[in-house]
Tab-separated table of C-alpha atoms and ligand atoms in Angstrom:
chain	number	residue	atom	x	y	z
A	122	MET	CA	-49.438	-120.638	-13.909
A	123	VAL	CA	-52.708	-120.452	-15.782
A	124	ASN	CA	-54.351	-123.200	-13.764
A	125	THR	CA	-53.730	-124.671	-10.350
A	126	THR	CA	-52.189	-128.087	-9.914
A	127	ILE	CA	-54.855	-130.746	-10.248
A	128	LYS	CA	-56.040	-133.396	-7.828
A	129	THR	CA	-56.394	-136.851	-9.350
A	130	THR	CA	-57.412	-139.041	-6.423
A	131	LYS	CA	-60.200	-140.889	-8.264
A	132	SER	CA	-58.019	-141.386	-11.350
A	133	GLN	CA	-55.422	-143.029	-9.131
A	134	GLU	CA	-57.985	-145.310	-7.491
A	135	VAL	CA	-59.496	-146.413	-10.787
A	136	PHE	CA	-56.097	-146.997	-12.381
A	137	ALA	CA	-54.865	-148.948	-9.331
A	138	ALA	CA	-57.904	-151.257	-9.642
A	139	ALA	CA	-57.311	-151.579	-13.406
A	140	GLN	CA	-53.822	-152.985	-12.791
A	141	ASN	CA	-55.374	-156.218	-11.528
A	142	LEU	CA	-57.875	-156.438	-14.332
A	143	MET	CA	-55.971	-155.645	-17.520
A	144	PRO	CA	-52.267	-155.972	-18.430
A	145	GLY	CA	-50.676	-152.706	-17.313
A	146	GLY	CA	-54.155	-151.420	-16.472
A	147	VAL	CA	-54.867	-150.396	-20.069
A	148	SER	CA	-56.343	-151.563	-23.356
A	149	SER	CA	-53.410	-150.202	-25.395
A	150	PRO	CA	-49.822	-149.754	-24.159
A	151	VAL	CA	-48.958	-146.062	-24.720
A	152	ARG	CA	-51.882	-145.048	-22.505
A	153	ALA	CA	-50.086	-146.398	-19.423
A	154	PHE	CA	-47.760	-143.320	-19.285
A	155	LYS	CA	-44.763	-145.639	-18.787
A	156	SER	CA	-42.351	-143.399	-20.667
A	157	VAL	CA	-43.451	-140.076	-19.156
A	158	GLY	CA	-43.788	-141.137	-15.523
A	159	GLY	CA	-46.673	-140.589	-13.191
A	160	GLN	CA	-50.081	-142.138	-13.514
A	161	PRO	CA	-52.461	-141.964	-16.439
A	162	ILE	CA	-55.526	-139.805	-16.068
A	163	VAL	CA	-58.786	-141.732	-16.170
A	164	PHE	CA	-61.340	-139.923	-18.277
A	165	ASP	CA	-65.049	-139.475	-17.859
A	166	HIS	CA	-66.242	-137.521	-20.887
A	167	VAL	CA	-65.138	-135.450	-23.884
A	168	LYS	CA	-66.572	-132.494	-25.800
A	169	GLY	CA	-65.055	-130.307	-28.508
A	170	ALA	CA	-61.393	-129.599	-27.747
A	171	TYR	CA	-61.689	-130.735	-24.133
A	172	ILE	CA	-61.653	-133.808	-21.972
A	173	TRP	CA	-62.727	-134.192	-18.340
A	174	ASP	CA	-61.296	-136.726	-15.932
A	175	VAL	CA	-63.135	-138.686	-13.234
A	176	ASP	CA	-62.034	-136.079	-10.653
A	177	GLY	CA	-63.756	-133.317	-12.628
A	178	ASN	CA	-60.590	-131.680	-14.041
A	179	GLN	CA	-60.812	-130.202	-17.554
A	180	TYR	CA	-57.961	-130.397	-20.064
A	181	ILE	CA	-57.304	-128.978	-23.517
A	182	ASP	CA	-56.798	-132.158	-25.536
A	183	TYR	CA	-54.126	-132.604	-28.213
A	184	VAL	CA	-54.465	-136.393	-28.424
A	185	GLY	CA	-57.947	-136.348	-29.954
A	186	THR	CA	-58.433	-140.052	-29.197
A	187	TRP	CA	-55.206	-140.603	-31.187
A	188	GLY	CA	-56.438	-138.842	-34.304
A	189	PRO	CA	-60.109	-139.456	-35.075
A	190	ALA	CA	-61.465	-136.339	-33.311
A	191	ILE	CA	-60.604	-133.837	-36.064
A	192	CYS	CA	-64.053	-132.171	-35.734
A	193	GLY	CA	-63.609	-132.014	-31.977
A	194	HIS	CA	-64.950	-134.659	-29.658
A	195	ALA	CA	-68.634	-135.607	-29.744
A	196	HIS	CA	-69.524	-133.107	-32.457
A	197	PRO	CA	-73.293	-132.476	-32.131
A	198	GLU	CA	-73.963	-133.386	-35.776
A	199	VAL	CA	-72.034	-136.666	-35.474
A	200	ILE	CA	-73.845	-137.512	-32.242
A	201	ALA	CA	-77.255	-136.681	-33.774
A	202	ALA	CA	-76.533	-138.846	-36.828
A	203	LEU	CA	-75.447	-141.681	-34.549
A	204	HIS	CA	-78.637	-141.433	-32.474
A	205	GLU	CA	-80.668	-141.783	-35.633
A	206	ALA	CA	-78.580	-144.700	-36.907
A	207	LEU	CA	-78.710	-146.429	-33.532
A	208	GLU	CA	-82.483	-146.712	-33.762
A	209	LYS	CA	-82.019	-148.864	-36.867
A	210	GLY	CA	-79.636	-151.249	-35.133
A	211	THR	CA	-75.926	-151.557	-34.442
A	212	SER	CA	-74.795	-154.136	-36.970
A	213	PHE	CA	-76.266	-155.792	-40.039
A	214	GLY	CA	-73.441	-158.114	-41.074
A	215	ALA	CA	-74.737	-157.497	-44.572
A	216	PRO	CA	-74.536	-154.779	-47.245
A	217	SER	CA	-75.948	-151.335	-46.435
A	218	VAL	CA	-76.455	-148.086	-48.347
A	219	LEU	CA	-74.183	-146.369	-45.814
A	220	GLU	CA	-71.190	-148.368	-47.049
A	221	ASN	CA	-71.780	-147.099	-50.591
A	222	VAL	CA	-72.009	-143.517	-49.364
A	223	LEU	CA	-68.763	-143.625	-47.391
A	224	ALA	CA	-66.991	-145.609	-50.139
A	225	GLU	CA	-67.935	-142.965	-52.709
A	226	MET	CA	-66.725	-140.193	-50.424
A	227	VAL	CA	-63.394	-141.946	-49.877
A	228	ILE	CA	-62.952	-142.718	-53.576
A	229	ASP	CA	-63.757	-139.109	-54.527
A	230	ALA	CA	-61.327	-137.726	-51.975
A	231	VAL	CA	-58.235	-139.943	-52.027
A	232	PRO	CA	-56.338	-139.848	-55.352
A	233	SER	CA	-55.076	-143.454	-55.279
A	234	ILE	CA	-58.368	-145.095	-54.279
A	235	GLU	CA	-60.596	-146.520	-57.011
A	236	MET	CA	-62.093	-149.263	-54.824
A	237	VAL	CA	-62.125	-149.655	-51.065
A	238	ARG	CA	-62.623	-152.395	-48.446
A	239	PHE	CA	-63.813	-151.389	-44.969
A	240	VAL	CA	-62.383	-153.106	-41.905
A	241	ASN	CA	-62.401	-152.292	-38.181
A	242	SER	CA	-58.987	-150.808	-37.386
A	243	GLY	CA	-55.778	-149.510	-38.897
A	244	THR	CA	-54.043	-152.729	-37.893
A	245	GLU	CA	-56.563	-154.759	-39.886
A	246	ALA	CA	-56.232	-152.434	-42.867
A	247	CYS	CA	-52.455	-152.894	-42.933
A	248	MET	CA	-52.756	-156.677	-42.529
A	249	GLY	CA	-55.111	-156.765	-45.489
A	250	VAL	CA	-52.939	-154.571	-47.653
A	251	LEU	CA	-49.852	-156.648	-46.865
A	252	ARG	CA	-51.511	-159.838	-48.099
A	253	LEU	CA	-52.789	-158.028	-51.160
A	254	MET	CA	-49.459	-156.508	-52.167
A	255	ARG	CA	-47.807	-159.912	-51.883
A	256	ALA	CA	-50.560	-161.615	-53.863
A	257	PHE	CA	-50.580	-159.033	-56.647
A	258	THR	CA	-46.822	-159.043	-57.186
A	259	ASN	CA	-46.272	-162.713	-56.333
A	260	ARG	CA	-43.350	-161.546	-54.180
A	261	GLU	CA	-42.950	-161.865	-50.410
A	262	LYS	CA	-40.518	-159.226	-49.205
A	263	ILE	CA	-41.607	-155.767	-48.141
A	264	ILE	CA	-39.774	-152.602	-47.137
A	265	LYS	CA	-40.876	-150.603	-44.120
A	266	PHE	CA	-39.145	-147.700	-42.419
A	267	GLU	CA	-37.572	-147.637	-38.962
A	268	GLY	CA	-39.946	-145.953	-36.508
A	269	CYS	CA	-42.978	-146.285	-38.764
A	270	TYR	CA	-45.879	-148.179	-37.239
A	271	HIS	CA	-48.427	-150.112	-39.260
A	272	GLY	CA	-50.369	-151.792	-36.473
A	273	HIS	CA	-49.438	-154.853	-34.475
A	274	ALA	CA	-49.469	-157.623	-37.112
A	275	ASP	CA	-46.386	-159.864	-36.874
A	276	ALA	CA	-44.730	-158.787	-40.121
A	277	PHE	CA	-44.732	-155.109	-39.099
A	278	LEU	CA	-43.213	-155.504	-35.629
A	279	VAL	CA	-39.713	-154.817	-36.830
A	280	LYS	CA	-38.122	-151.557	-35.675
A	281	ALA	CA	-41.667	-150.297	-35.178
A	282	GLY	CA	-42.804	-146.977	-33.782
A	283	SER	CA	-45.697	-146.018	-31.486
A	284	GLY	CA	-45.932	-148.127	-28.307
A	285	VAL	CA	-43.009	-150.303	-29.411
A	286	ALA	CA	-40.766	-147.220	-29.616
A	287	THR	CA	-42.298	-145.651	-26.515
A	288	LEU	CA	-41.613	-148.677	-24.340
A	289	GLY	CA	-38.192	-149.323	-25.897
A	290	LEU	CA	-39.174	-152.884	-26.780
A	291	PRO	CA	-36.954	-154.162	-29.570
A	292	ASP	CA	-39.017	-156.639	-31.554
A	293	SER	CA	-41.847	-158.390	-29.757
A	294	PRO	CA	-41.494	-161.918	-28.343
A	295	GLY	CA	-44.098	-164.196	-29.844
A	296	VAL	CA	-43.430	-163.012	-33.377
A	297	PRO	CA	-41.979	-165.971	-35.298
A	298	LYS	CA	-38.745	-165.284	-37.177
A	299	SER	CA	-40.429	-166.596	-40.275
A	300	ALA	CA	-43.019	-163.785	-40.030
A	301	THR	CA	-40.412	-161.042	-40.125
A	302	SER	CA	-37.711	-162.604	-42.312
A	303	THR	CA	-39.325	-160.960	-45.327
A	304	THR	CA	-39.578	-157.519	-43.690
A	305	LEU	CA	-36.713	-155.276	-44.779
A	306	THR	CA	-36.136	-151.925	-43.081
A	307	ALA	CA	-34.561	-148.645	-44.091
A	308	PRO	CA	-34.164	-145.254	-42.406
A	309	PHE	CA	-36.975	-142.804	-43.273
A	310	ASN	CA	-35.941	-140.102	-45.760
A	311	ASP	CA	-33.053	-142.241	-47.059
A	312	LEU	CA	-33.609	-143.073	-50.731
A	313	GLU	CA	-30.139	-144.570	-51.155
A	314	SER	CA	-30.858	-147.253	-48.541
A	315	VAL	CA	-34.099	-148.114	-50.304
A	316	LYS	CA	-32.356	-148.380	-53.646
A	317	ALA	CA	-29.718	-150.640	-52.103
A	318	LEU	CA	-32.435	-152.951	-50.737
A	319	PHE	CA	-34.029	-153.185	-54.181
A	320	GLU	CA	-30.632	-153.994	-55.713
A	321	GLU	CA	-29.871	-156.684	-53.116
A	322	ASN	CA	-33.334	-158.239	-53.461
A	323	ARG	CA	-34.064	-157.974	-57.188
A	324	ASP	CA	-37.539	-159.210	-58.179
A	325	GLU	CA	-38.262	-160.210	-54.581
A	326	ILE	CA	-39.777	-157.041	-53.089
A	327	ALA	CA	-43.557	-156.745	-53.276
A	328	GLY	CA	-43.571	-153.141	-52.233
A	329	ILE	CA	-42.870	-150.348	-49.801
A	330	ILE	CA	-45.248	-149.351	-47.017
A	331	LEU	CA	-44.783	-146.093	-45.143
A	332	GLU	CA	-46.421	-143.321	-43.202
A	333	PRO	CA	-45.922	-140.487	-45.725
A	334	VAL	CA	-45.698	-138.126	-42.770
A	335	VAL	CA	-44.493	-140.078	-39.759
A	336	GLY	CA	-46.610	-139.784	-36.637
A	337	ASN	CA	-45.613	-142.906	-34.748
A	338	ALA	CA	-41.986	-141.921	-34.080
A	339	GLY	CA	-43.064	-138.403	-33.187
A	340	PHE	CA	-43.875	-136.011	-36.037
A	341	ILE	CA	-41.392	-136.365	-38.934
A	342	ALA	CA	-42.077	-134.745	-42.316
A	343	PRO	CA	-40.787	-136.238	-45.567
A	344	ASP	CA	-37.795	-134.426	-47.066
A	345	ALA	CA	-38.366	-132.742	-50.419
A	346	GLY	CA	-38.252	-135.407	-53.125
A	347	PHE	CA	-38.440	-138.399	-50.776
A	348	LEU	CA	-41.986	-139.496	-51.629
A	349	GLU	CA	-41.391	-138.797	-55.332
A	350	GLY	CA	-38.180	-140.842	-55.133
A	351	LEU	CA	-40.019	-143.804	-53.618
A	352	ARG	CA	-42.599	-143.579	-56.396
A	353	GLU	CA	-39.843	-143.697	-59.016
A	354	LEU	CA	-37.982	-146.574	-57.339
A	355	THR	CA	-41.125	-148.693	-56.995
A	356	HIS	CA	-41.883	-148.152	-60.680
A	357	GLU	CA	-38.299	-148.984	-61.623
A	358	TYR	CA	-38.243	-152.256	-59.643
A	359	GLY	CA	-41.822	-153.363	-60.391
A	360	ALA	CA	-42.953	-152.995	-56.785
A	361	LEU	CA	-46.025	-151.401	-55.204
A	362	LEU	CA	-46.071	-148.206	-53.185
A	363	VAL	CA	-48.406	-148.199	-50.188
A	364	PHE	CA	-49.166	-145.125	-48.101
A	365	ASP	CA	-50.342	-145.889	-44.602
A	366	GLU	CA	-52.593	-142.871	-44.149
A	367	VAL	CA	-54.281	-144.118	-40.989
A	368	MET	CA	-53.041	-140.958	-39.250
A	369	THR	CA	-52.660	-138.568	-42.179
A	370	GLY	CA	-55.807	-139.458	-44.145
A	371	PHE	CA	-58.313	-136.563	-44.122
A	372	ARG	CA	-55.988	-134.803	-41.640
A	373	ILE	CA	-52.995	-133.546	-43.634
A	374	ALA	CA	-55.486	-132.572	-46.337
A	375	TYR	CA	-58.946	-133.852	-47.267
A	376	GLY	CA	-57.272	-136.233	-49.734
A	377	GLY	CA	-54.492	-137.082	-47.286
A	378	ALA	CA	-50.744	-136.740	-47.632
A	379	GLN	CA	-50.966	-138.033	-51.215
A	380	GLU	CA	-53.043	-135.000	-52.161
A	381	LYS	CA	-50.813	-132.629	-50.186
A	382	PHE	CA	-47.559	-133.890	-51.750
A	383	GLY	CA	-48.935	-134.815	-55.165
A	384	VAL	CA	-47.579	-138.378	-55.051
A	385	THR	CA	-50.097	-141.137	-55.771
A	386	PRO	CA	-49.348	-144.580	-54.318
A	387	ASP	CA	-50.839	-147.820	-55.632
A	388	LEU	CA	-52.615	-148.650	-52.379
A	389	THR	CA	-53.609	-146.734	-49.265
A	390	THR	CA	-54.657	-147.672	-45.752
A	391	LEU	CA	-56.999	-145.473	-43.732
A	392	GLY	CA	-58.488	-145.429	-40.240
A	393	LYS	CA	-59.049	-142.935	-37.432
A	394	VAL	CA	-60.772	-139.896	-39.084
A	395	ILE	CA	-62.882	-141.989	-41.482
A	396	GLY	CA	-64.532	-143.602	-38.464
A	397	GLY	CA	-65.375	-140.308	-36.769
A	398	GLY	CA	-64.488	-141.845	-33.398
A	399	LEU	CA	-65.898	-145.320	-34.005
A	400	PRO	CA	-63.745	-148.346	-34.857
A	401	VAL	CA	-62.993	-148.264	-38.599
A	402	GLY	CA	-60.160	-148.970	-40.978
A	403	ALA	CA	-60.049	-149.259	-44.743
A	404	TYR	CA	-57.714	-150.179	-47.539
A	405	GLY	CA	-58.093	-149.242	-51.134
A	406	GLY	CA	-56.318	-148.378	-54.320
A	407	ARG	CA	-56.026	-149.280	-57.983
A	408	ARG	CA	-59.030	-151.179	-59.322
A	409	ASP	CA	-56.876	-153.932	-60.867
A	410	ILE	CA	-55.238	-154.620	-57.505
A	411	MET	CA	-58.391	-154.292	-55.371
A	412	SER	CA	-60.222	-156.653	-57.727
A	413	MET	CA	-58.060	-159.421	-56.268
A	414	VAL	CA	-59.757	-159.091	-52.860
A	415	ALA	CA	-62.335	-161.811	-52.043
A	416	PRO	CA	-64.996	-162.383	-53.185
A	417	ALA	CA	-64.115	-160.467	-56.379
A	418	GLY	CA	-60.783	-162.305	-56.364
A	419	PRO	CA	-58.873	-164.939	-54.397
A	420	VAL	CA	-57.178	-162.841	-51.656
A	421	TYR	CA	-59.088	-163.642	-48.487
A	422	GLN	CA	-60.008	-161.089	-45.851
A	423	ALA	CA	-63.260	-160.749	-43.875
A	424	GLY	CA	-64.851	-159.227	-40.759
A	425	THR	CA	-68.112	-159.622	-38.809
A	426	LEU	CA	-68.475	-155.931	-37.927
A	427	SER	CA	-66.805	-154.522	-41.046
A	428	GLY	CA	-68.811	-151.694	-42.599
A	429	ASN	CA	-71.187	-151.596	-39.635
A	430	PRO	CA	-73.811	-148.832	-39.813
A	431	LEU	CA	-72.683	-146.864	-36.766
A	432	ALA	CA	-69.085	-146.552	-37.905
A	433	MET	CA	-70.184	-145.720	-41.458
A	434	THR	CA	-72.565	-143.042	-40.145
A	435	ALA	CA	-69.938	-141.369	-37.950
A	436	GLY	CA	-67.467	-141.472	-40.845
A	437	ILE	CA	-69.908	-139.982	-43.358
A	438	LYS	CA	-70.901	-137.123	-41.044
A	439	THR	CA	-67.261	-136.410	-40.139
A	440	LEU	CA	-66.214	-136.188	-43.797
A	441	GLU	CA	-69.218	-133.958	-44.540
A	442	LEU	CA	-68.128	-131.597	-41.765
A	443	LEU	CA	-64.581	-131.536	-43.124
A	444	GLN	CA	-65.850	-130.429	-46.555
A	445	LYS	CA	-66.918	-127.033	-45.191
A	446	PRO	CA	-64.859	-124.312	-46.909
A	447	GLY	CA	-61.925	-123.014	-44.900
A	448	THR	CA	-61.631	-126.060	-42.599
A	449	TYR	CA	-58.103	-127.050	-43.563
A	450	GLU	CA	-56.901	-123.437	-43.709
A	451	TYR	CA	-58.149	-123.001	-40.145
A	452	LEU	CA	-56.567	-126.266	-38.970
A	453	ASP	CA	-53.254	-125.280	-40.503
A	454	ARG	CA	-53.348	-121.782	-39.033
A	455	ILE	CA	-54.041	-122.749	-35.428
A	456	THR	CA	-51.668	-125.718	-35.516
A	457	LYS	CA	-48.882	-123.548	-36.944
A	458	LYS	CA	-49.515	-120.998	-34.217
A	459	LEU	CA	-49.198	-123.796	-31.646
A	460	ALA	CA	-46.082	-125.439	-33.101
A	461	ASP	CA	-44.280	-122.147	-33.819
A	462	GLY	CA	-45.224	-120.858	-30.383
A	463	LEU	CA	-43.842	-123.944	-28.641
A	464	LEU	CA	-40.569	-123.728	-30.575
A	465	GLN	CA	-40.210	-120.027	-29.773
A	466	ILE	CA	-40.881	-120.588	-26.067
A	467	ALA	CA	-38.348	-123.435	-25.986
A	468	LYS	CA	-35.770	-121.138	-27.565
A	469	GLU	CA	-36.474	-118.317	-25.128
A	470	THR	CA	-36.328	-120.638	-22.126
A	471	GLY	CA	-33.078	-122.265	-23.269
A	472	HIS	CA	-34.179	-125.738	-24.334
A	473	ALA	CA	-32.866	-127.551	-27.394
A	474	VAL	CA	-36.112	-128.401	-29.173
A	475	CYS	CA	-37.074	-128.959	-32.796
A	476	GLY	CA	-40.345	-129.810	-34.442
A	477	GLY	CA	-43.038	-128.674	-36.799
A	478	GLN	CA	-46.519	-129.243	-38.152
A	479	ILE	CA	-48.458	-129.928	-41.313
A	480	SER	CA	-52.128	-129.107	-41.219
A	481	ALA	CA	-53.617	-130.555	-38.029
A	482	MET	CA	-50.660	-132.762	-37.059
A	483	PHE	CA	-47.653	-131.532	-35.045
A	484	GLY	CA	-44.786	-132.556	-32.838
A	485	LEU	CA	-41.711	-131.427	-31.012
A	486	PHE	CA	-38.586	-133.298	-29.978
A	487	PHE	CA	-36.345	-132.373	-27.062
A	488	THR	CA	-33.220	-132.342	-29.213
A	489	SER	CA	-31.670	-129.621	-31.353
A	490	GLY	CA	-32.356	-131.760	-34.428
A	491	PRO	CA	-32.956	-131.725	-37.268
A	492	VAL	CA	-34.978	-134.956	-37.079
A	493	HIS	CA	-35.194	-136.753	-40.429
A	494	ASN	CA	-35.676	-140.290	-39.131
A	495	TYR	CA	-36.108	-142.493	-36.080
A	496	GLU	CA	-32.359	-142.514	-35.209
A	497	ASP	CA	-32.493	-138.709	-35.029
A	498	ALA	CA	-35.713	-138.842	-32.980
A	499	LYS	CA	-34.071	-141.173	-30.471
A	500	LYS	CA	-31.539	-138.437	-29.629
A	501	SER	CA	-34.360	-136.641	-27.789
A	502	ASP	CA	-34.076	-136.046	-24.070
A	503	THR	CA	-37.024	-138.272	-23.191
A	504	ALA	CA	-36.651	-137.621	-19.447
A	505	LYS	CA	-37.091	-133.918	-20.119
A	506	PHE	CA	-40.055	-134.631	-22.377
A	507	GLY	CA	-41.557	-136.608	-19.485
A	508	ARG	CA	-41.199	-133.620	-17.122
A	509	PHE	CA	-42.673	-131.322	-19.777
A	510	HIS	CA	-45.573	-133.700	-20.307
A	511	ARG	CA	-46.297	-133.928	-16.590
A	512	GLY	CA	-46.081	-130.143	-16.142
A	513	MET	CA	-48.510	-129.532	-19.009
A	514	LEU	CA	-50.903	-132.172	-17.684
A	515	GLU	CA	-50.879	-130.760	-14.176
A	516	HIS	CA	-51.901	-127.416	-15.613
A	517	GLY	CA	-54.707	-128.571	-17.852
A	518	VAL	CA	-53.088	-129.538	-21.173
A	519	TYR	CA	-53.235	-133.152	-22.324
A	520	LEU	CA	-50.460	-134.144	-24.746
A	521	ALA	CA	-49.728	-137.643	-26.051
A	522	PRO	CA	-47.844	-139.429	-23.250
A	523	SER	CA	-44.840	-140.266	-25.413
A	524	GLN	CA	-42.048	-138.424	-27.179
A	525	PHE	CA	-42.704	-140.804	-30.071
A	526	GLU	CA	-46.300	-139.874	-30.898
A	527	ALA	CA	-47.549	-136.915	-32.955
A	528	GLY	CA	-49.999	-134.354	-31.588
A	529	PHE	CA	-53.389	-133.605	-33.141
A	530	THR	CA	-55.586	-130.532	-33.271
A	531	SER	CA	-59.222	-130.198	-34.311
A	532	PHE	CA	-61.381	-127.429	-35.681
A	533	ALA	CA	-62.947	-127.228	-32.217
A	534	HIS	CA	-59.649	-125.812	-30.887
A	535	THR	CA	-59.913	-122.028	-30.647
A	536	GLU	CA	-57.254	-119.326	-30.808
A	537	GLU	CA	-57.861	-118.896	-27.063
A	538	ASP	CA	-57.119	-122.594	-26.468
A	539	ILE	CA	-53.821	-122.201	-28.285
A	540	ASP	CA	-52.984	-119.010	-26.336
A	541	GLN	CA	-53.771	-120.759	-23.072
A	542	THR	CA	-51.656	-123.780	-24.071
A	543	LEU	CA	-48.714	-121.540	-24.933
A	544	ALA	CA	-49.030	-119.655	-21.649
A	545	VAL	CA	-48.881	-122.964	-19.773
A	546	ALA	CA	-45.953	-124.157	-21.914
A	547	ARG	CA	-44.001	-120.983	-21.116
A	548	ASP	CA	-44.400	-121.569	-17.373
A	549	VAL	CA	-43.616	-125.284	-17.620
A	550	MET	CA	-40.554	-124.842	-19.847
A	551	SER	CA	-39.246	-122.069	-17.575
A	552	SER	CA	-39.191	-124.498	-14.689
A	553	LEU	CA	-37.901	-127.633	-16.465
B	710	HOZ	N1	-51.917	-146.390	-32.651
B	710	HOZ	C1	-52.189	-145.444	-31.602
B	710	HOZ	C2	-50.964	-144.678	-31.257
B	710	HOZ	N2	-50.148	-144.343	-32.344
B	710	HOZ	C3	-52.875	-146.123	-30.452
B	710	HOZ	C4	-52.611	-145.632	-29.111
B	710	HOZ	C5	-53.720	-145.956	-28.122
B	710	HOZ	O1	-54.869	-146.017	-28.472
B	710	HOZ	O2	-53.394	-146.132	-26.972
């Protein structure tokens, strides 16, 4: 083994105390490690590609605070910009120049976005976009895909991914039937099912929302023609197409999955990377649709901390860093090396594994695959994934603690980090 097995005494103490203070000891469910076994690691600080726990152990990190850390954690330029911004105050609750700067950067980068509204999280962005798509079309039904996750608003908690998939919860108690009766679902990558839903619900469907590359059911790429097919169907049936690019925005490419695949939706939601590690979300799209958002139009949505100067500053600096030539080529190269390496090691050590990567997003499933949708993903040997996860963790590699979450790299990850990760994976897979 590359590293010796870690001691996590303090982590265990802190997490034990947390159990009495917060439900499950966490602020967000997947972090509790319920599906991989063992206890979560309690962290102390982060830098670049690494995180350190409260016991002083160092890990190579492929969670990246669930996506935002594409420049590596605590990038010195982001931290310096934040220090400067901090001196001017943490929140204005009023317009600032910084909002204009980030808005222009987002509009320039993302093909579908002509106007943007900043909010505080991906969940908020998807809630806002849902109201807007219904208002614009004057229709109530929406189509989402099984295993896709669009935050925890009531209407989206139907066959959802992320923590809902990880914990095996069907559809959450507390969500009124009336809130989900207009949510239709289809398997990802299945255009025929989508067409059938449009036929059965003529003139009733406001639009389709999807993760163009799924990250919340594990990593699942769109089949050739799938995104194009959805674009055609939405045009045909007078519905809107919404890409939830909270994970893929500025990660799959600078302009997101829509740039990468050349399919332009009507509306887009963003989060994670555009906040550079601070709480941010955004939704944007066609000017005629966005003009309906209050106060320009009648569709209400608001937020005390929306567009706050710290989040805007971290976002601006992060996007500036991503504009450096060669960034996405580098991200793709190291992530491909990682994903290909893991698949090769699995093959050589006799495990049925499939997976892949696009740019700085990757995943592998413990099933022979192929995985085109959530039903396929659920065929994974999750107990084996749990043992793999634990083995990697105990030897200094931090992966998302769920078979149903994508992995993330950053441009702080070096070739040596990838080599070290693969060396650990070879040892762990050999002993699974
Ligand atoms: N939406 C994230 C996972 N897909 C959140 C997980 C977390 O922060 O614990």
